[in-house]
Amino acid sequence: MRFSAVNHLDCPKCGLTHSPDQVIGLCSCGSPLLARYDLDEVRAGLTKDEVASRPPDLWRYHELLPVRSAENVISLGEGMTPLLALPRYGRELGVERLLMKDEGLIPTGTFKARGAAVGVSRAREVGVRKIAMPTNGNAGSAWATYAARAGMEALIAMPIAAPEICRREVSVVGAELKLIDGLIGDAGAWVREQLAVREGYQDVSTLKEPYRIEGKKTMGLEIAEQLGWKLPDVILYPTGGGVGLIGIWKALAELAELGWVEGPMPRLVAVQASGCAPIVQAYEKGLAESEAWPNAQTVAFGITVPKALGDFLVLQAIKETDGCAIAVDDVDILAAQRRVASVEGAFICPEGAANFAAVRQLRESGWINADDQVVALNTGTGLKYPETVPL
Ligand SMILES: *Cc1c(COP(=O)(O)O)cnc(C)c1O
Ligand SMILES: [Zn+2]
């Protein structure tokens, strides 16, 4: 069978299809595009045993990824992160079957490496040589790093308030860095100005190209494989642009269509900080799209996204899986970060800690049951955020 079973790109808004074998951003209607695969071909040509025999990185699922040829894979060994039981902390929260998928153990220290590995590989494969993007920090450091590995140029625009380590990461790999006195939306506006006057750059902003989400969906593939192709009851995800949550939802839908998993989908939970919770607000009002959040601010910098391009997909994923969206306060995020570290020995990032603050609230309200199997994504290592913990 083919290295990749990718067939076409689908617009989830207007239904148009596009060829994947071209440099492409959004659909002509302005919506993000989603990659579609020939799943009959995958079902006929690939087995779970074959996947199990492959190296422990995300390229073990290459049939379900968009890169057409093995020679075009740009890898730093990303993927197959641990799915850890948290027995002591779980008991404390009243959720005995609490698991953490730990994305801290991945190149550049956050799960953004998944989107960058697949996005950069595919961009290079279709002929892109220069990329540009706005970022809250972690995506910029990941894309700059993989661009360096690929021999590509990268232009990264980042808010001044982004974690300093992300700036240093962009700098050490030799990418061009622009600091913006503002939020990620302002960085995006600056990138668009530059793209109008510079030549040869592809805009690889969140969901403005179709392949970052394909990399992020491998978190969902791995969770299923690591649980023996059985699905958990609940998955929590710290939601900024929402790409990880949409990706996990897409991955599980593809596995269900392949017949590799059965039963109900996990209830997907979008966790946001109370200082920037546009998706929670839209969920509570029953809206299909979010409204831009004014004066966004939270210690969980990676989820400071006042208006996400893929908000309608996040809301759809929550709705179709009987999930929910919930906001948590910064004090509870920081308390959860310290508690997970002290009872489980895991120094997680504030975004990941937001999930645990949410598990506590959802268990207290009865939305999570005592016997639910619950998977929380720790999207990055706490080592990238040393200033969030006291000395
Ligand atoms: C980017 C980021 C998120 C949010 O990811 P999205 O998929 O854009 O919602 C969460 N945690 C960390 C550490 C991040 O860097
Ligand atoms: Zn469209």
Coordinates of C-alpha atoms and ligand atoms in Angstrom, one line a residue:
M1 CA 0.0 0.0 0.0
R2 CA 1.0 3.7 -0.4
F3 CA 3.2 5.3 2.3
S4 CA 0.3 7.8 2.8
A5 CA -3.3 7.1 2.0
V6 CA -4.1 10.8 1.7
N7 CA -6.7 11.5 -1.0
H8 CA -8.0 15.0 -0.9
L9 CA -8.7 18.0 1.2
D10 CA -12.2 18.6 2.4
C11 CA -13.9 21.9 3.5
P12 CA -15.9 21.3 6.6
K13 CA -17.9 24.6 5.9
C14 CA -18.8 24.7 2.2
G15 CA -18.1 21.1 1.2
L16 CA -15.6 21.9 -1.6
T17 CA -12.8 19.4 -2.1
H18 CA -9.2 20.4 -3.1
S19 CA -6.1 18.5 -4.3
P20 CA -3.5 18.1 -1.5
D21 CA -0.7 18.1 -4.0
Q22 CA -0.2 21.8 -4.2
V23 CA 0.7 24.7 -1.8
I24 CA -2.6 25.5 -0.2
G25 CA -3.9 27.4 2.8
L26 CA -7.6 28.0 3.5
C27 CA -10.6 27.0 1.4
S28 CA -11.8 29.7 -1.0
C29 CA -14.7 30.2 1.5
G30 CA -12.2 31.1 4.3
S31 CA -12.6 27.9 6.3
P32 CA -9.7 25.6 7.4
L33 CA -9.3 22.4 5.3
L34 CA -9.2 18.8 6.6
A35 CA -7.1 16.0 5.0
R36 CA -9.1 12.9 4.0
Y37 CA -7.6 9.4 3.5
D38 CA -8.6 6.3 1.6
L39 CA -9.6 4.4 4.7
D40 CA -10.7 1.3 2.7
E41 CA -7.1 1.1 1.4
V42 CA -5.7 1.4 5.0
R43 CA -8.1 -1.2 6.4
A44 CA -7.1 -3.6 3.7
G45 CA -3.4 -3.0 3.8
L46 CA -2.5 -2.2 7.5
T47 CA -2.9 -4.2 10.7
K48 CA -2.5 -3.2 14.4
D49 CA 0.3 -5.7 14.7
E50 CA 2.2 -4.0 11.8
V51 CA 1.8 -0.7 13.6
A52 CA 3.0 -2.2 16.9
S53 CA 6.2 -3.5 15.2
R54 CA 7.3 0.0 14.1
P55 CA 9.6 2.5 15.9
P56 CA 8.0 4.5 18.8
D57 CA 7.4 7.8 17.1
L58 CA 4.4 9.4 15.4
W59 CA 5.5 8.3 11.9
R60 CA 4.3 4.7 12.9
Y61 CA 0.9 6.0 11.6
H62 CA 2.3 7.2 8.3
E63 CA -0.6 5.8 6.2
L64 CA -2.8 8.2 8.1
L65 CA -0.5 11.1 7.7
P66 CA -0.2 13.4 4.6
V67 CA 3.5 13.0 3.7
R68 CA 3.6 11.0 0.5
S69 CA 7.2 9.8 0.6
A70 CA 9.4 8.5 3.4
E71 CA 12.3 10.5 2.1
N72 CA 10.4 13.7 2.9
V73 CA 9.9 13.0 6.6
I74 CA 11.6 15.5 8.8
S75 CA 11.9 14.0 12.3
L76 CA 13.6 14.6 15.6
G77 CA 12.1 11.4 17.1
E78 CA 8.8 13.0 18.1
G79 CA 5.8 11.0 19.4
M80 CA 4.8 8.0 21.5
T81 CA 4.9 10.0 24.7
P82 CA 4.1 8.2 28.0
L83 CA 0.5 7.6 29.1
L84 CA 1.0 7.7 32.8
A85 CA -1.3 6.6 35.6
L86 CA -1.7 9.2 38.4
P87 CA -2.9 7.0 41.2
R88 CA -2.2 9.2 44.2
Y89 CA -3.5 12.4 42.6
G90 CA -6.4 10.5 41.1
R91 CA -7.5 9.2 44.5
E92 CA -7.2 12.7 45.9
L93 CA -9.6 14.0 43.1
G94 CA -11.9 11.0 43.4
V95 CA -11.1 9.8 39.9
E96 CA -9.1 6.5 40.4
R97 CA -8.6 5.9 36.7
L98 CA -6.9 9.2 36.0
L99 CA -4.2 9.1 33.3
M100 CA -1.9 11.8 31.9
K101 CA -0.5 11.8 28.4
D102 CA 2.8 13.6 29.0
E103 CA 3.8 15.7 26.0
G104 CA 6.6 17.2 28.0
L105 CA 8.9 14.5 26.7
I106 CA 9.0 15.6 23.1
P107 CA 11.5 17.7 21.1
T108 CA 11.1 21.5 22.0
G109 CA 9.2 20.4 25.1
T110 CA 5.6 20.7 23.9
F111 CA 3.2 18.8 21.7
K112 CA 3.6 21.6 19.2
A113 CA 6.5 19.5 17.8
R114 CA 3.9 17.0 16.4
G115 CA 2.2 19.7 14.3
A116 CA 5.5 21.1 13.2
A117 CA 7.1 17.8 12.2
V118 CA 4.2 16.8 10.0
G119 CA 3.5 20.4 8.8
V120 CA 7.1 21.2 7.9
S121 CA 7.6 17.8 6.2
R122 CA 4.5 18.2 4.1
A123 CA 5.2 21.8 3.3
R124 CA 8.7 20.9 2.0
E125 CA 7.3 18.0 0.1
V126 CA 5.0 20.3 -1.9
G127 CA 7.8 22.7 -2.6
V128 CA 7.6 25.3 0.2
R129 CA 11.0 26.7 1.2
K130 CA 10.0 29.6 3.6
I131 CA 7.4 29.6 6.3
A132 CA 5.9 32.5 8.4
M133 CA 3.7 32.4 11.4
P134 CA 2.5 34.3 14.5
T135 CA 2.7 32.4 17.8
N136 CA 2.2 32.5 21.5
G137 CA 5.7 31.0 21.8
N138 CA 5.7 27.2 21.7
A139 CA 4.5 26.8 18.1
G140 CA 7.1 29.3 16.9
S141 CA 9.9 27.4 18.6
A142 CA 8.7 24.1 17.3
W143 CA 8.2 25.3 13.7
A144 CA 11.5 27.2 13.7
T145 CA 13.3 24.1 15.0
Y146 CA 11.8 21.7 12.4
A147 CA 12.3 24.3 9.6
A148 CA 16.0 24.4 10.6
R149 CA 16.1 20.5 10.4
A150 CA 14.5 20.8 6.9
G151 CA 16.9 23.5 5.7
M152 CA 14.0 26.0 5.4
E153 CA 13.7 29.6 6.4
A154 CA 11.3 30.7 9.1
L155 CA 9.8 34.0 10.1
I156 CA 8.3 34.0 13.5
A157 CA 6.3 36.8 15.2
M158 CA 5.7 36.5 18.9
P159 CA 4.3 38.7 21.7
I160 CA 6.9 40.3 23.9
A161 CA 5.2 38.7 26.9
A162 CA 5.8 35.1 25.5
P163 CA 8.1 32.9 27.5
E164 CA 11.7 34.0 27.0
I165 CA 12.8 30.4 26.4
C166 CA 10.7 30.3 23.2
R167 CA 12.6 33.4 21.9
R168 CA 15.9 31.7 22.7
E169 CA 14.8 28.6 20.9
V170 CA 13.9 30.6 17.8
S171 CA 17.1 32.4 18.0
V172 CA 19.4 29.4 18.4
V173 CA 18.1 27.7 15.3
G174 CA 18.7 30.9 13.2
A175 CA 15.1 31.8 12.4
E176 CA 14.0 35.4 12.0
L177 CA 12.2 36.6 15.1
K178 CA 9.9 39.7 15.4
L179 CA 8.7 40.7 18.8
I180 CA 5.2 42.2 18.9
D181 CA 4.0 44.6 21.6
G182 CA 0.5 42.9 21.7
L183 CA -1.3 39.6 21.6
I184 CA -1.1 36.8 19.0
G185 CA -3.8 38.5 16.9
D186 CA -1.4 41.5 16.5
A187 CA 1.4 39.2 15.6
G188 CA -0.9 37.6 13.0
A189 CA -1.6 41.1 11.5
W190 CA 2.1 41.8 11.3
V191 CA 2.8 38.5 9.5
R192 CA 0.0 39.3 7.0
E193 CA 1.7 42.7 6.3
Q194 CA 5.0 41.0 5.7
L195 CA 3.5 38.3 3.4
A196 CA 2.1 41.1 1.2
V197 CA 5.6 42.5 0.6
R198 CA 7.9 39.4 0.8
E199 CA 8.0 36.6 -1.7
G200 CA 7.9 32.8 -1.3
Y201 CA 6.6 32.5 2.2
Q202 CA 3.8 30.2 3.2
D203 CA 1.5 31.4 6.0
V204 CA 1.5 28.4 8.4
S205 CA -0.6 30.1 11.1
T206 CA -2.9 27.8 13.2
L207 CA -5.3 26.0 10.8
K208 CA -4.3 28.2 7.9
E209 CA -2.5 25.2 6.4
P210 CA -4.1 21.7 6.6
Y211 CA -1.3 19.6 8.0
R212 CA -0.5 20.9 11.5
I213 CA -3.7 19.3 12.7
E214 CA -2.7 16.0 11.1
G215 CA 0.4 16.0 13.3
K216 CA -1.6 16.8 16.4
K217 CA -4.1 14.1 15.7
T218 CA -1.4 11.5 16.5
M219 CA -2.0 12.2 20.2
G220 CA -5.5 10.6 19.7
L221 CA -4.0 7.7 17.7
E222 CA -1.4 7.1 20.4
I223 CA -4.0 7.2 23.3
A224 CA -6.1 4.6 21.5
E225 CA -3.0 2.4 20.8
Q226 CA -1.6 2.8 24.3
L227 CA -5.0 1.7 25.8
G228 CA -5.0 -1.5 23.7
W229 CA -7.3 0.1 21.1
K230 CA -10.0 0.8 23.7
L231 CA -11.2 4.3 24.2
P232 CA -11.3 6.2 27.6
D233 CA -14.5 7.8 28.9
V234 CA -13.2 11.4 29.0
I235 CA -10.3 13.3 27.3
L236 CA -9.5 16.8 28.6
Y237 CA -7.5 19.3 26.4
P238 CA -6.3 22.8 27.2
T239 CA -7.8 24.7 24.4
G240 CA -6.3 27.7 22.7
G241 CA -6.7 27.4 18.9
G242 CA -8.3 24.1 19.6
V243 CA -6.2 22.2 17.0
G244 CA -5.2 19.4 19.4
L245 CA -8.8 18.8 20.3
I246 CA -10.1 18.8 16.8
G247 CA -7.2 16.6 15.8
I248 CA -7.9 14.0 18.6
W249 CA -11.6 14.0 17.5
K250 CA -10.6 13.5 13.9
A251 CA -8.1 10.7 14.8
L252 CA -10.7 8.8 16.8
A253 CA -13.3 9.2 14.0
E254 CA -10.8 7.7 11.5
L255 CA -10.0 4.8 13.8
A256 CA -13.7 4.1 14.3
E257 CA -14.2 4.2 10.5
L258 CA -11.3 1.7 10.1
G259 CA -13.0 -0.5 12.7
W260 CA -10.0 -0.4 15.0
V261 CA -11.9 1.1 17.9
E262 CA -15.5 0.5 19.0
G263 CA -18.1 2.0 21.3
P264 CA -18.9 5.6 22.2
M265 CA -16.5 8.3 21.6
P266 CA -14.7 9.8 24.7
R267 CA -16.5 12.9 26.0
L268 CA -14.1 15.7 24.8
V269 CA -13.6 18.6 27.2
A270 CA -12.2 21.9 26.1
V271 CA -10.5 23.5 29.1
Q272 CA -9.8 27.3 29.0
A273 CA -8.6 29.8 31.6
S274 CA -11.2 32.2 33.0
G275 CA -9.1 35.1 31.7
C276 CA -9.5 33.9 28.1
A277 CA -12.6 31.6 27.7
P278 CA -14.3 32.5 24.4
I279 CA -15.1 28.8 23.6
V280 CA -16.5 28.2 27.0
Q281 CA -18.7 31.3 26.6
A282 CA -20.0 30.1 23.2
Y283 CA -20.6 26.6 24.6
E284 CA -22.6 28.0 27.5
K285 CA -24.7 30.3 25.2
G286 CA -25.2 27.4 22.8
L287 CA -23.5 29.3 19.9
A288 CA -21.9 27.6 16.9
E289 CA -19.0 30.1 16.9
S290 CA -17.2 32.1 19.6
E291 CA -16.9 35.9 20.0
A292 CA -13.5 37.5 20.4
W293 CA -12.5 37.7 24.1
P294 CA -11.5 41.2 25.2
N295 CA -8.3 41.8 27.4
A296 CA -7.3 38.1 27.3
Q297 CA -4.9 37.2 30.1
T298 CA -3.8 34.0 31.8
V299 CA -0.7 32.4 33.2
A300 CA -1.3 29.6 30.7
F301 CA 0.2 31.5 27.8
G302 CA -0.3 28.8 25.3
I303 CA -4.1 29.0 25.5
T304 CA -4.4 32.8 25.3
V305 CA -6.3 32.8 22.0
P306 CA -9.1 35.4 22.0
K307 CA -10.7 34.1 18.8
A308 CA -9.8 30.8 17.2
L309 CA -10.3 30.1 13.5
G310 CA -11.4 26.5 14.2
D311 CA -13.8 27.4 17.1
F312 CA -16.8 26.0 15.2
L313 CA -15.0 22.7 14.9
V314 CA -14.1 22.6 18.6
L315 CA -17.8 23.4 19.5
Q316 CA -19.0 20.7 17.1
A317 CA -16.5 18.1 18.6
I318 CA -17.7 18.9 22.1
K319 CA -21.4 18.6 21.1
E320 CA -21.1 15.4 19.1
T321 CA -19.2 13.6 21.8
D322 CA -21.5 14.8 24.7
G323 CA -18.4 16.7 26.0
C324 CA -18.3 20.2 27.6
A325 CA -16.2 23.3 27.9
I326 CA -15.1 24.7 31.2
A327 CA -13.1 27.6 32.5
V328 CA -10.6 27.5 35.4
D329 CA -9.0 30.3 37.4
D330 CA -5.2 31.0 37.3
V331 CA -4.9 30.3 41.1
D332 CA -6.4 26.9 40.6
I333 CA -4.1 26.2 37.6
L334 CA -1.0 27.1 39.7
A335 CA -2.3 25.1 42.7
A336 CA -2.9 22.0 40.4
Q337 CA 0.6 22.4 38.9
R338 CA 2.3 22.3 42.3
R339 CA 0.0 19.4 43.6
V340 CA 0.7 17.2 40.5
A341 CA 4.4 17.8 41.0
S342 CA 4.5 17.1 44.7
V343 CA 2.3 13.9 44.7
E344 CA 3.2 12.5 41.3
G345 CA 6.7 13.8 40.6
A346 CA 5.6 15.5 37.3
F347 CA 6.5 19.1 36.6
I348 CA 3.8 20.0 34.1
C349 CA 3.1 23.2 32.2
P350 CA 0.3 25.6 33.4
E351 CA -1.8 24.6 30.3
G352 CA -1.7 21.0 31.3
A353 CA -2.4 21.9 34.9
A354 CA -5.6 23.7 33.8
N355 CA -6.9 20.2 32.9
F356 CA -6.5 19.0 36.4
A357 CA -8.2 22.0 37.9
A358 CA -11.0 21.1 35.5
V359 CA -11.1 17.4 36.5
R360 CA -11.5 18.6 40.1
Q361 CA -14.4 20.8 39.3
L362 CA -16.1 18.3 37.0
R363 CA -15.8 15.5 39.5
E364 CA -17.3 17.8 42.2
S365 CA -20.2 18.7 40.0
G366 CA -20.7 15.0 39.1
W367 CA -20.0 15.5 35.4
I368 CA -17.1 13.1 35.7
N369 CA -18.0 9.8 37.5
A370 CA -15.8 8.2 40.1
D371 CA -15.2 5.1 37.8
D372 CA -14.6 7.1 34.5
Q373 CA -11.3 6.5 32.8
V374 CA -10.1 10.0 32.3
V375 CA -7.1 11.1 30.1
A376 CA -5.7 14.6 30.6
L377 CA -3.2 16.0 28.1
N378 CA -0.2 17.6 29.6
T379 CA 0.7 19.6 26.6
G380 CA 4.3 20.6 27.6
T381 CA 7.0 20.4 30.2
G382 CA 7.0 22.7 33.2
L383 CA 10.7 23.3 32.5
K384 CA 9.6 25.8 29.8
Y385 CA 7.8 27.9 32.5
P386 CA 10.2 28.1 35.5
E387 CA 8.7 31.5 36.5
T388 CA 5.3 29.9 37.2
V389 CA 6.6 28.2 40.4
P390 CA 8.0 29.7 43.6
L391 CA 11.7 29.2 44.5
Ligands
LIG1 C1 -0.4 25.8 21.9 C2 -0.6 25.2 23.3 C3 -1.9 24.7 23.7 C4 -3.1 24.9 22.9 O1 -3.1 24.2 21.7 P1 -4.2 24.4 20.6 O2 -4.2 23.1 19.9 O3 -3.8 25.5 19.7 O4 -5.5 24.6 21.3 C5 -1.9 24.1 24.9 N1 -0.8 23.9 25.7 C6 0.4 24.4 25.3 C7 1.6 24.1 26.2 C8 0.5 25.0 24.1 O5 1.8 25.4 23.7
ZN2 ZN -15.0 26.0 1.9

